[in-house]
Each structure stands twice: as structure tokens, then as C-alpha cells.
């Protein structure tokens, strides 16, 4: 039907043009004749011209109105829907954020070799995942090397002791870790104790001891030692993972120096329940409270609930503060992240800014003018299609 109408339109249009051309030619001839005759208008010629003009009007009125093409409106609607969908639902690939959190555990990867912490004074240091331990010379004993599987079962603990008003000292010296070391720091059950897990190659670990110190061997007994001067106890890892249980003398304590360059920040802990009737592994949030600040949205704030799971597809930035307190860790992080989501892994909700939010915050004037111009053009096009006088 549409094809027939289009063919009919192509046939009728030349007829209209021919009649208009005839009318135009007669009108011009009558005009020239009137001018040459000094204004005398032949009545018969004028009446014939009027009849011809009426015929043109009647012929055009008798023709069917050309059908309006719908594709311009369809295209305009599709373009509007496409642009609106991008602005409302498409999200930025990455965004800059700042985290101010209280957590009970956290993990990250060091992208370069750097210092994780300055010297930490401890009351107790527990170390597991060892193959050898080298104890220095003490009062009444020579330097000795303890071997895992023979002298102890992969772990040991150093505890400050007292002897005749002399109190021992244990410290973890400046902890410099190689690149790509994965670090996990979390609160453990005893008050004031934290577990530091290091996973990587080339770990150089030791503790400095002085005075009375009790050495407790996993699977063995405890032995008192008295070191006459500060000496190092050297630890040799059994594998790429070592656990350090730190009981600090005083809290709160900031881990220095800062900022600390990190990547792959994790705010989840793994709960292994496979021993409980074959239940699967769960990943639980370590967040106790805190805020997320979206720097690209003019510092827009998002408050986090206790236990709210936050995930990153990728993250890179700096830890600006890391403070150990009695029952939690204070973390301040600033960096760029991708794939920021909240909720469980199966039904997670993206927190990445949409393009509309980003444009509103960063390019508000451009967004306003662009929207106004687009709407003006769209309305003008629809009115023209409807043939409304403008």
C-alpha cells in the first residue's frame, strides 16, 4: 500500500507543477501586456486567468495529502532513548575515592619495595610458618638454630619476662618488604593483639631482643633466656606465607611512615566452613563503620553500615593513615578504583558514578546548555514534522 501511494505521489507531483507553470506563464503574459498597454487589462484574459487559478486550487485540493513519514520521529525517539540510557545507566570505568573506615581486618598488595612499619615495641611476638629460627647467644647458652619438625612445629612465640627488677624488651624493627608482597592485618581475639600475614618471596624477618625473654616453641616447651645486649632473632620462612601475632605495649599506635602506596585493597575476610558438614567458604565484610567520599562528585558522601560488603574490581592508591586501636583499625585510603560494588557477590549493587552524575558534578554548565539545545532541536523537528506554524 505504501509503495502504491509513493508511486501515485510521484505521478501527481509533475501534474501539479505543469498547471502551476501554465498559470505562471499566463500571468506573466497578461502582466507584460498590461504594462505595454498603459494599464489596460483585457477582461476576457483576466477572467481566463482567474478560471485557470481556480482550476489549480481545485486540482491541488482534490489530491490526497501526502503521507507523513514516521521514520524521522522513530529515529529521534531512538536517539533520545539511547542518550538517556547512557547518561542514566552507563557508569564510569574508574573513579577517584577516599575511604575513612574503621575495620577489624584489611588486606592489600605493595606495588613496590617499601617500608610497611617503623620499629614496633611488643610485649609478645608470635611467628608461624617457619622452617628455621636462629637464636642469638644469651646468658648461659650459645647461639643455636632451631629446625621446624625437629625442635618445634613451624611456630614459636617470644614474650617479655622480668628478672630481678630487669624487664626484657622485644621489638620488630623497620619492616621493609619486597614488591608484590600481599599484606593482611587484622584484629585477633586477645585484647591488644593483631595478626600480620605476609605472603611473598624474599621476606627478611627478624626481631630484636634484650634482657629476659621467654621463648615458647609450638609443640614444645618454654625456655627463659636472658640476653645481655640487644641481639637479633632471625626467622626463615617455610613457605611464601608467614603469620606474625603482634601484642603491642601501648595502643593506639600509628603504623609509620605514611603515605603507603598500595593496590588491590581488600575489606573482606574468608570464613572457611568446609569442616562444618561441607559448608562453602564465605567472604564477610570487615567494615565496622565509615564513609566513602567520591572526589569526582564534589566529595559526595556515602555512609557505610557495619558489615556492609565493599568490593573492588581493581584499586590503586595510598594509605594515608593506618592506626591500631584496642578493638579496631582506623584506615584512611585515597586512590582510584574500578568496579566498586556493595552487597553480596551474587546480587551486588554498583556504586560507580553514572555519566549523568559525573557530568552534573564536573560539567554542569555544559550539561545544561547541551540539554537545552538538544531539546530545542527535538521540539522544533517534531513541530516541523507536524507542520505546525512556527
Coordinates of N, CA and C in Angstrom, one line a residue, residues 155-344:
X155 N 56.2 -23.0 64.4 CA 55.8 -21.7 65.1 C 56.5 -21.5 66.4
X156 N 56.6 -20.3 66.9 CA 57.2 -20.0 68.2 C 56.7 -18.7 68.6
X157 N 56.9 -18.3 69.9 CA 56.5 -17.1 70.5 C 57.6 -16.5 71.4
X158 N 57.8 -15.2 71.3 CA 58.7 -14.5 72.2 C 57.9 -13.6 73.2
X159 N 58.1 -13.7 74.4 CA 57.4 -13.0 75.4 C 58.3 -12.3 76.4
X160 N 58.0 -11.0 76.6 CA 58.8 -10.2 77.6 C 58.7 -10.9 79.0
X161 N 59.8 -11.0 79.7 CA 59.8 -11.5 81.0 C 60.5 -10.5 81.9
X162 N 60.5 -10.8 83.2 CA 61.2 -10.0 84.2 C 62.1 -10.8 85.1
X163 N 63.2 -10.2 85.5 CA 64.2 -10.9 86.3 C 65.0 -10.0 87.1
X164 N 64.7 -10.0 88.4 CA 65.4 -9.1 89.4 C 65.3 -7.7 89.0
X165 N 64.1 -7.2 88.9 CA 63.8 -5.8 88.5 C 64.2 -5.4 87.1
X166 N 64.7 -6.4 86.3 CA 65.1 -6.1 85.0 C 64.0 -6.7 84.0
X167 N 63.5 -5.9 83.2 CA 62.4 -6.3 82.3 C 63.0 -6.4 80.9
X168 N 62.5 -7.5 80.2 CA 63.0 -7.7 78.8 C 62.4 -6.8 77.8
X169 N 63.0 -6.8 76.6 CA 62.5 -6.0 75.5 C 62.4 -6.8 74.2
X170 N 61.3 -6.6 73.5 CA 61.1 -7.3 72.2 C 60.6 -6.2 71.2
X171 N 61.3 -6.1 70.1 CA 60.8 -5.1 69.1 C 60.9 -5.7 67.7
X172 N 60.0 -5.3 66.9 CA 60.0 -5.7 65.5 C 60.6 -4.5 64.7
X173 N 61.8 -4.6 64.2 CA 62.5 -3.4 63.5 C 61.8 -3.0 62.3
X174 N 62.3 -1.9 61.7 CA 61.7 -1.4 60.4 C 61.4 -2.6 59.5
X175 N 60.1 -2.7 59.1 CA 59.7 -3.8 58.3 C 59.7 -3.4 56.8
X176 N 60.7 -3.7 56.1 CA 60.8 -3.3 54.6 C 60.5 -4.6 53.8
X177 N 59.5 -4.5 53.0 CA 59.0 -5.6 52.3 C 59.2 -5.5 50.8
X178 N 59.5 -6.6 50.1 CA 59.7 -6.5 48.6 C 58.4 -6.2 47.9
X179 N 58.5 -5.8 46.6 CA 57.4 -5.6 45.8 C 56.5 -6.8 45.6
X180 N 55.2 -6.6 45.4 CA 54.2 -7.7 45.2 C 54.0 -8.5 46.5
X181 N 54.4 -8.0 47.6 CA 54.1 -8.7 48.9 C 52.6 -8.4 49.2
X182 N 51.9 -9.5 49.5 CA 50.5 -9.3 49.9 C 50.5 -9.2 51.4
X183 N 49.8 -8.2 52.0 CA 49.8 -7.9 53.4 C 48.3 -8.0 53.9
X184 N 48.2 -8.7 55.0 CA 46.9 -8.8 55.7 C 47.1 -8.4 57.1
X185 N 46.3 -7.5 57.6 CA 46.4 -7.1 59.0 C 45.0 -7.1 59.6
X186 N 44.9 -7.8 60.8 CA 43.6 -8.0 61.4 C 43.6 -8.1 62.9
X187 N 42.5 -7.8 63.5 CA 42.4 -7.9 65.0 C 42.1 -9.3 65.3
X188 N 42.8 -9.8 66.3 CA 42.6 -11.2 66.8 C 41.9 -11.1 68.2
X189 N 41.6 -12.3 68.8 CA 40.8 -12.4 70.0 C 41.4 -11.8 71.2
X190 N 42.7 -12.0 71.5 CA 43.2 -11.4 72.8 C 43.3 -9.9 72.7
X191 N 43.0 -9.2 73.7 CA 42.9 -7.7 73.7 C 44.3 -7.2 73.3
X192 N 44.3 -6.2 72.4 CA 45.5 -5.5 72.0 C 46.4 -6.3 71.1
X193 N 45.9 -7.5 70.5 CA 46.8 -8.3 69.7 C 46.2 -8.2 68.2
X194 N 47.2 -8.2 67.3 CA 46.9 -8.1 65.9 C 47.7 -9.2 65.2
X195 N 47.1 -9.7 64.1 CA 47.8 -10.7 63.2 C 48.2 -10.0 61.9
X196 N 49.5 -10.1 61.6 CA 50.0 -9.5 60.4 C 50.5 -10.7 59.5
X197 N 49.8 -10.9 58.4 CA 50.1 -12.0 57.5 C 50.9 -11.5 56.3
X198 N 52.0 -12.0 56.0 CA 52.8 -11.6 54.8 C 52.9 -12.8 53.9
X199 N 52.7 -12.5 52.6 CA 52.7 -13.5 51.6 C 53.5 -13.0 50.4
X200 N 54.7 -13.6 50.1 CA 55.5 -13.2 49.1 C 56.9 -13.9 49.1
X201 N 57.8 -13.5 48.3 CA 59.1 -14.1 48.2 C 60.1 -13.0 48.7
X202 N 61.2 -13.5 49.2 CA 62.3 -12.6 49.6 C 62.0 -11.9 50.9
X203 N 61.2 -12.5 51.8 CA 60.9 -11.9 53.1 C 62.1 -12.0 54.0
X204 N 62.5 -10.9 54.6 CA 63.6 -10.8 55.5 C 63.1 -10.4 56.9
X205 N 62.9 -11.4 57.8 CA 62.3 -11.2 59.1 C 63.2 -11.5 60.2
X206 N 63.1 -10.5 61.2 CA 63.8 -10.7 62.4 C 63.2 -9.9 63.5
X207 N 63.5 -10.2 64.8 CA 63.1 -9.5 65.9 C 64.3 -9.2 66.8
X208 N 64.3 -8.0 67.4 CA 65.4 -7.6 68.3 C 65.0 -7.9 69.7
X209 N 65.8 -8.6 70.5 CA 65.5 -8.9 71.9 C 66.6 -8.4 72.8
X210 N 66.2 -8.1 74.0 CA 67.2 -7.7 75.0 C 66.6 -8.0 76.4
X211 N 67.5 -8.4 77.3 CA 67.1 -8.7 78.6 C 66.3 -10.1 78.7
X212 N 65.6 -10.3 79.8 CA 64.8 -11.5 80.0 C 63.7 -11.7 79.0
X213 N 63.7 -12.8 78.2 CA 62.7 -13.1 77.3 C 62.4 -14.6 77.3
X214 N 61.1 -14.9 77.3 CA 60.7 -16.3 77.3 C 60.4 -16.8 75.9
X215 N 61.0 -17.9 75.5 CA 60.9 -18.4 74.1 C 60.0 -19.7 74.3
X216 N 58.8 -19.6 73.6 CA 57.9 -20.8 73.6 C 57.8 -21.4 72.2
X217 N 58.1 -22.7 72.2 CA 58.1 -23.4 70.9 C 56.8 -24.1 70.7
X218 N 56.2 -24.0 69.5 CA 55.0 -24.7 69.2 C 55.2 -26.2 69.2
X219 N 54.4 -26.9 70.0 CA 54.6 -28.3 70.1 C 55.7 -28.7 71.1
X220 N 56.3 -27.7 71.8 CA 57.4 -28.0 72.7 C 57.2 -27.3 74.0
X221 N 58.3 -26.9 74.6 CA 58.2 -26.3 75.9 C 58.7 -24.8 75.8
X222 N 58.6 -24.1 76.9 CA 59.0 -22.7 77.0 C 60.3 -22.7 77.7
X223 N 61.2 -21.8 77.3 CA 62.6 -21.7 77.9 C 62.9 -20.2 78.1
X224 N 63.3 -19.9 79.3 CA 63.7 -18.5 79.6 C 65.1 -18.2 79.1
X225 N 65.3 -17.0 78.5 CA 66.6 -16.6 78.1 C 66.8 -15.2 78.6
X226 N 68.1 -14.9 78.8 CA 68.5 -13.5 79.3 C 69.6 -13.0 78.3
X227 N 69.3 -12.1 77.5 CA 70.2 -11.5 76.5 C 70.9 -10.3 77.1
X228 N 72.2 -10.3 77.1 CA 73.0 -9.3 77.8 C 73.0 -8.0 77.0
X229 N 72.7 -8.0 75.8 CA 72.6 -6.8 74.9 C 71.7 -7.0 73.8
X230 N 71.2 -6.0 73.1 CA 70.2 -6.2 72.0 C 70.8 -7.1 71.0
X231 N 70.1 -8.1 70.6 CA 70.5 -9.1 69.6 C 69.3 -9.5 68.7
X232 N 69.6 -9.9 67.5 CA 68.5 -10.3 66.6 C 68.2 -11.8 66.7
X233 N 66.9 -12.0 66.6 CA 66.4 -13.4 66.4 C 65.9 -13.4 64.9
X234 N 66.5 -14.3 64.1 CA 66.3 -14.4 62.7 C 65.3 -15.5 62.4
X235 N 64.3 -15.2 61.5 CA 63.3 -16.2 61.1 C 63.4 -16.5 59.7
X236 N 63.4 -17.8 59.3 CA 63.4 -18.2 57.9 C 62.1 -18.9 57.6
X237 N 61.3 -18.3 56.6 CA 60.0 -18.8 56.3 C 60.1 -20.2 55.7
X238 N 59.0 -21.0 56.0 CA 58.9 -22.3 55.5 C 58.3 -22.3 54.1
X239 N 57.5 -21.3 53.8 CA 56.8 -21.1 52.5 C 56.8 -19.6 52.2
X240 N 55.9 -19.2 51.3 CA 55.8 -17.8 51.0 C 54.8 -17.1 51.9
X241 N 54.3 -17.7 52.9 CA 53.4 -17.1 53.9 C 53.9 -17.2 55.3
X242 N 53.9 -16.1 56.0 CA 54.3 -16.0 57.4 C 53.3 -15.2 58.2
X243 N 52.9 -15.7 59.4 CA 52.0 -15.0 60.3 C 52.7 -14.5 61.5
X244 N 52.5 -13.2 61.7 CA 53.1 -12.5 62.9 C 52.0 -12.1 63.8
X245 N 52.0 -12.6 65.0 CA 51.0 -12.2 66.0 C 51.6 -11.1 66.9
X246 N 51.1 -9.9 66.8 CA 51.8 -8.8 67.5 C 50.9 -8.3 68.7
X247 N 51.5 -8.3 69.9 CA 50.9 -7.7 71.0 C 51.7 -6.5 71.4
X248 N 51.1 -5.3 71.1 CA 51.9 -4.0 71.3 C 51.8 -3.6 72.8
X249 N 52.9 -2.9 73.2 CA 53.0 -2.4 74.6 C 52.0 -1.3 74.8
X250 N 51.7 -0.5 73.8 CA 50.8 0.6 74.0 C 49.9 0.8 72.8
X251 N 48.7 1.1 73.0 CA 47.7 1.4 71.9 C 47.0 2.7 72.3
X252 N 46.5 3.5 71.3 CA 46.6 3.3 69.9 C 48.1 3.6 69.4
X253 N 48.3 3.0 68.2 CA 49.6 3.1 67.6 C 49.5 3.3 66.1
X254 N 50.0 4.3 65.5 CA 50.0 4.6 64.1 C 51.2 3.8 63.4
X255 N 50.9 3.1 62.3 CA 51.9 2.5 61.5 C 52.5 3.5 60.6
X256 N 53.8 3.7 60.8 CA 54.5 4.7 60.0 C 55.5 4.1 59.1
X257 N 56.0 4.7 58.1 CA 55.6 6.1 57.6 C 54.4 6.0 56.7
X258 N 53.8 7.2 56.5 CA 52.7 7.3 55.5 C 53.0 8.5 54.6
X259 N 52.5 8.5 53.4 CA 51.5 7.5 52.8 C 52.2 6.3 52.3
X260 N 51.4 5.2 52.3 CA 51.9 3.9 51.8 C 51.2 3.5 50.5
X261 N 52.0 3.4 49.5 CA 51.5 3.0 48.2 C 51.0 1.6 48.2
X262 N 49.7 1.4 47.7 CA 49.2 0.0 47.7 C 48.3 -0.2 46.5
X263 N 47.9 -1.4 46.3 CA 47.0 -1.8 45.2 C 46.2 -3.0 45.7
X264 N 45.1 -3.3 45.0 CA 44.2 -4.4 45.4 C 43.8 -4.4 46.8
X265 N 43.2 -3.3 47.3 CA 42.7 -3.2 48.6 C 41.6 -4.2 48.8
X266 N 41.6 -4.9 50.0 CA 40.5 -5.9 50.3 C 40.0 -5.6 51.6
X267 N 38.6 -5.5 51.7 CA 37.9 -5.3 53.0 C 37.0 -6.4 53.3
X268 N 37.5 -7.6 53.0 CA 36.7 -8.9 53.2 C 37.6 -9.9 53.9
X269 N 37.0 -10.8 54.6 CA 37.8 -11.9 55.2 C 37.1 -13.2 54.8
X270 N 37.9 -14.2 54.7 CA 37.3 -15.5 54.3 C 37.0 -16.4 55.5
X271 N 35.8 -16.8 55.5 CA 35.4 -17.7 56.6 C 35.3 -19.1 56.0
X272 N 36.2 -20.0 56.4 CA 36.2 -21.4 55.9 C 35.4 -22.3 56.7
X273 N 34.2 -22.7 56.2 CA 33.3 -23.6 56.9 C 33.3 -25.0 56.3
X274 N 34.3 -25.3 55.6 CA 34.2 -26.6 54.9 C 34.2 -27.8 55.9
X275 N 34.8 -27.5 57.1 CA 34.8 -28.6 58.1 C 33.5 -28.8 58.8
X276 N 32.5 -27.8 58.6 CA 31.2 -27.9 59.2 C 30.2 -28.5 58.2
X277 N 30.2 -29.8 58.1 CA 29.3 -30.5 57.2 C 29.4 -30.1 55.8
X278 N 30.6 -29.7 55.4 CA 30.8 -29.4 54.0 C 30.3 -28.1 53.5
X279 N 30.0 -27.1 54.5 CA 29.5 -25.8 54.1 C 30.6 -25.0 53.3
X280 N 30.1 -24.2 52.3 CA 31.1 -23.5 51.4 C 31.8 -22.3 52.2
X281 N 32.8 -21.9 51.5 CA 33.6 -20.7 52.0 C 32.7 -19.4 51.9
X282 N 32.8 -18.6 52.9 CA 32.1 -17.3 52.8 C 33.1 -16.2 52.9
X283 N 32.7 -15.1 52.2 CA 33.5 -13.8 52.3 C 32.7 -12.8 53.1
X284 N 33.2 -12.4 54.2 CA 32.4 -11.5 55.1 C 33.1 -10.1 55.1
X285 N 32.3 -9.1 55.3 CA 32.8 -7.7 55.4 C 33.6 -7.5 56.7
X286 N 34.6 -6.7 56.6 CA 35.4 -6.4 57.8 C 35.1 -5.0 58.3
X287 N 34.2 -4.3 57.6 CA 33.9 -2.9 57.9 C 33.0 -2.8 59.2
X288 N 33.5 -2.0 60.1 CA 32.7 -1.7 61.3 C 31.8 -0.4 61.1
X289 N 32.4 0.6 60.5 CA 31.7 1.8 60.2 C 32.6 2.6 59.3
X290 N 32.1 3.7 58.7 CA 32.9 4.5 57.8 C 32.2 5.2 56.7
X291 N 32.9 5.9 55.9 CA 32.4 6.7 54.8 C 33.2 6.5 53.6
X292 N 32.5 6.7 52.4 CA 33.2 6.8 51.1 C 32.9 8.2 50.6
X293 N 34.0 8.8 50.1 CA 33.9 10.2 49.5 C 34.2 10.0 48.1
X294 N 33.3 10.4 47.2 CA 33.6 10.4 45.7 C 34.1 11.8 45.3
X295 N 35.4 11.8 45.1 CA 36.1 13.0 44.8 C 35.6 13.6 43.5
X296 N 35.3 12.8 42.5 CA 34.8 13.3 41.2 C 33.4 13.8 41.2
X297 N 32.7 13.6 42.3 CA 31.3 14.1 42.5 C 31.3 15.2 43.6
X298 N 32.4 16.0 43.6 CA 32.5 17.1 44.5 C 32.5 16.6 46.0
X299 N 33.1 15.4 46.2 CA 33.2 14.9 47.6 C 31.9 14.3 48.1
X300 N 31.0 13.9 47.3 CA 29.7 13.3 47.7 C 30.0 12.1 48.7
X301 N 29.2 12.1 49.8 CA 29.5 11.1 50.8 C 28.5 10.0 50.7
X302 N 29.0 8.8 51.1 CA 28.2 7.6 51.2 C 28.5 6.9 52.6
X303 N 27.6 6.8 53.5 CA 27.8 6.2 54.8 C 27.7 4.7 54.6
X304 N 28.6 4.0 55.3 CA 28.6 2.5 55.2 C 28.1 2.0 56.6
X305 N 27.3 0.9 56.5 CA 26.8 0.3 57.6 C 27.8 -0.8 58.1
X306 N 27.7 -1.2 59.4 CA 28.6 -2.2 59.9 C 28.3 -3.5 59.2
X307 N 29.3 -4.2 58.7 CA 29.2 -5.4 57.9 C 28.8 -5.3 56.5
X308 N 28.7 -4.0 56.0 CA 28.4 -3.8 54.6 C 29.6 -4.2 53.7
X309 N 29.3 -5.1 52.8 CA 30.4 -5.7 51.9 C 30.7 -4.7 50.8
X310 N 32.0 -4.3 50.7 CA 32.5 -3.4 49.7 C 33.6 -4.2 48.9
X311 N 33.4 -4.2 47.6 CA 34.3 -4.9 46.7 C 34.9 -4.0 45.6
X312 N 36.1 -4.3 45.2 CA 36.8 -3.5 44.2 C 37.2 -4.5 43.1
X313 N 36.9 -4.2 41.9 CA 37.5 -5.0 40.8 C 39.0 -4.7 40.7
X314 N 39.4 -3.5 40.9 CA 40.8 -3.1 41.0 C 40.9 -1.8 41.8
X315 N 42.0 -1.6 42.4 CA 42.2 -0.4 43.2 C 43.7 -0.1 43.3
X316 N 44.0 1.2 43.3 CA 45.4 1.6 43.4 C 45.4 3.0 44.0
X317 N 46.2 3.2 45.0 CA 46.3 4.5 45.7 C 47.3 4.5 46.8
X318 N 46.9 5.3 47.9 CA 47.8 5.4 49.0 C 47.0 5.3 50.3
X319 N 47.5 4.6 51.3 CA 47.0 4.6 52.6 C 47.6 5.8 53.3
X320 N 46.7 6.8 53.7 CA 47.2 8.0 54.3 C 47.3 7.9 55.9
X321 N 46.5 6.9 56.4 CA 46.6 6.7 57.9 C 46.2 5.3 58.2
X322 N 47.0 4.6 59.0 CA 46.7 3.3 59.5 C 47.1 3.2 61.0
X323 N 46.0 3.2 61.8 CA 46.2 3.3 63.2 C 45.6 2.1 63.9
X324 N 46.4 1.4 64.8 CA 45.9 0.3 65.5 C 45.3 0.7 66.9
X325 N 44.1 0.3 67.2 CA 43.5 0.7 68.4 C 43.1 -0.6 69.2
X326 N 42.5 -0.5 70.3 CA 42.2 -1.7 71.2 C 41.4 -2.7 70.5
X327 N 40.3 -2.3 69.7 CA 39.4 -3.3 69.1 C 39.1 -3.1 67.7
X328 N 39.9 -2.2 67.0 CA 39.7 -2.0 65.6 C 40.9 -1.3 64.9
X329 N 40.8 -1.2 63.6 CA 41.9 -0.5 62.9 C 41.2 0.8 62.2
X330 N 41.9 1.9 62.3 CA 41.4 3.1 61.6 C 42.2 3.2 60.3
X331 N 41.5 3.3 59.2 CA 42.1 3.3 57.8 C 41.6 4.5 57.1
X332 N 42.5 5.2 56.5 CA 42.2 6.3 55.5 C 43.0 6.0 54.2
X333 N 42.2 5.8 53.2 CA 42.7 5.5 51.8 C 42.3 6.5 50.8
X334 N 43.2 6.8 49.9 CA 42.8 7.7 48.8 C 43.4 7.1 47.5
X335 N 42.6 6.9 46.5 CA 43.1 6.3 45.3 C 42.0 6.2 44.2
X336 N 42.3 5.5 43.2 CA 41.4 5.3 42.0 C 41.0 3.8 42.0
X337 N 39.7 3.6 41.8 CA 39.2 2.2 41.9 C 38.4 2.0 40.6
X338 N 38.2 0.7 40.3 CA 37.3 0.2 39.3 C 36.4 -0.8 39.8
X339 N 35.2 -0.9 39.3 CA 34.2 -2.0 39.7 C 33.9 -1.9 41.2
X340 N 33.6 -0.8 41.7 CA 33.2 -0.6 43.1 C 31.7 -1.1 43.3
X341 N 31.5 -2.1 44.1 CA 30.2 -2.7 44.3 C 30.0 -2.9 45.8
X342 N 28.7 -3.0 46.2 CA 28.3 -3.3 47.6 C 27.3 -4.4 47.5
X343 N 27.2 -5.2 48.6 CA 26.3 -6.3 48.7 C 27.0 -7.6 48.4
X344 N 26.2 -8.7 48.4 CA 26.8 -10.0 48.1 C 27.3 -10.1 46.7

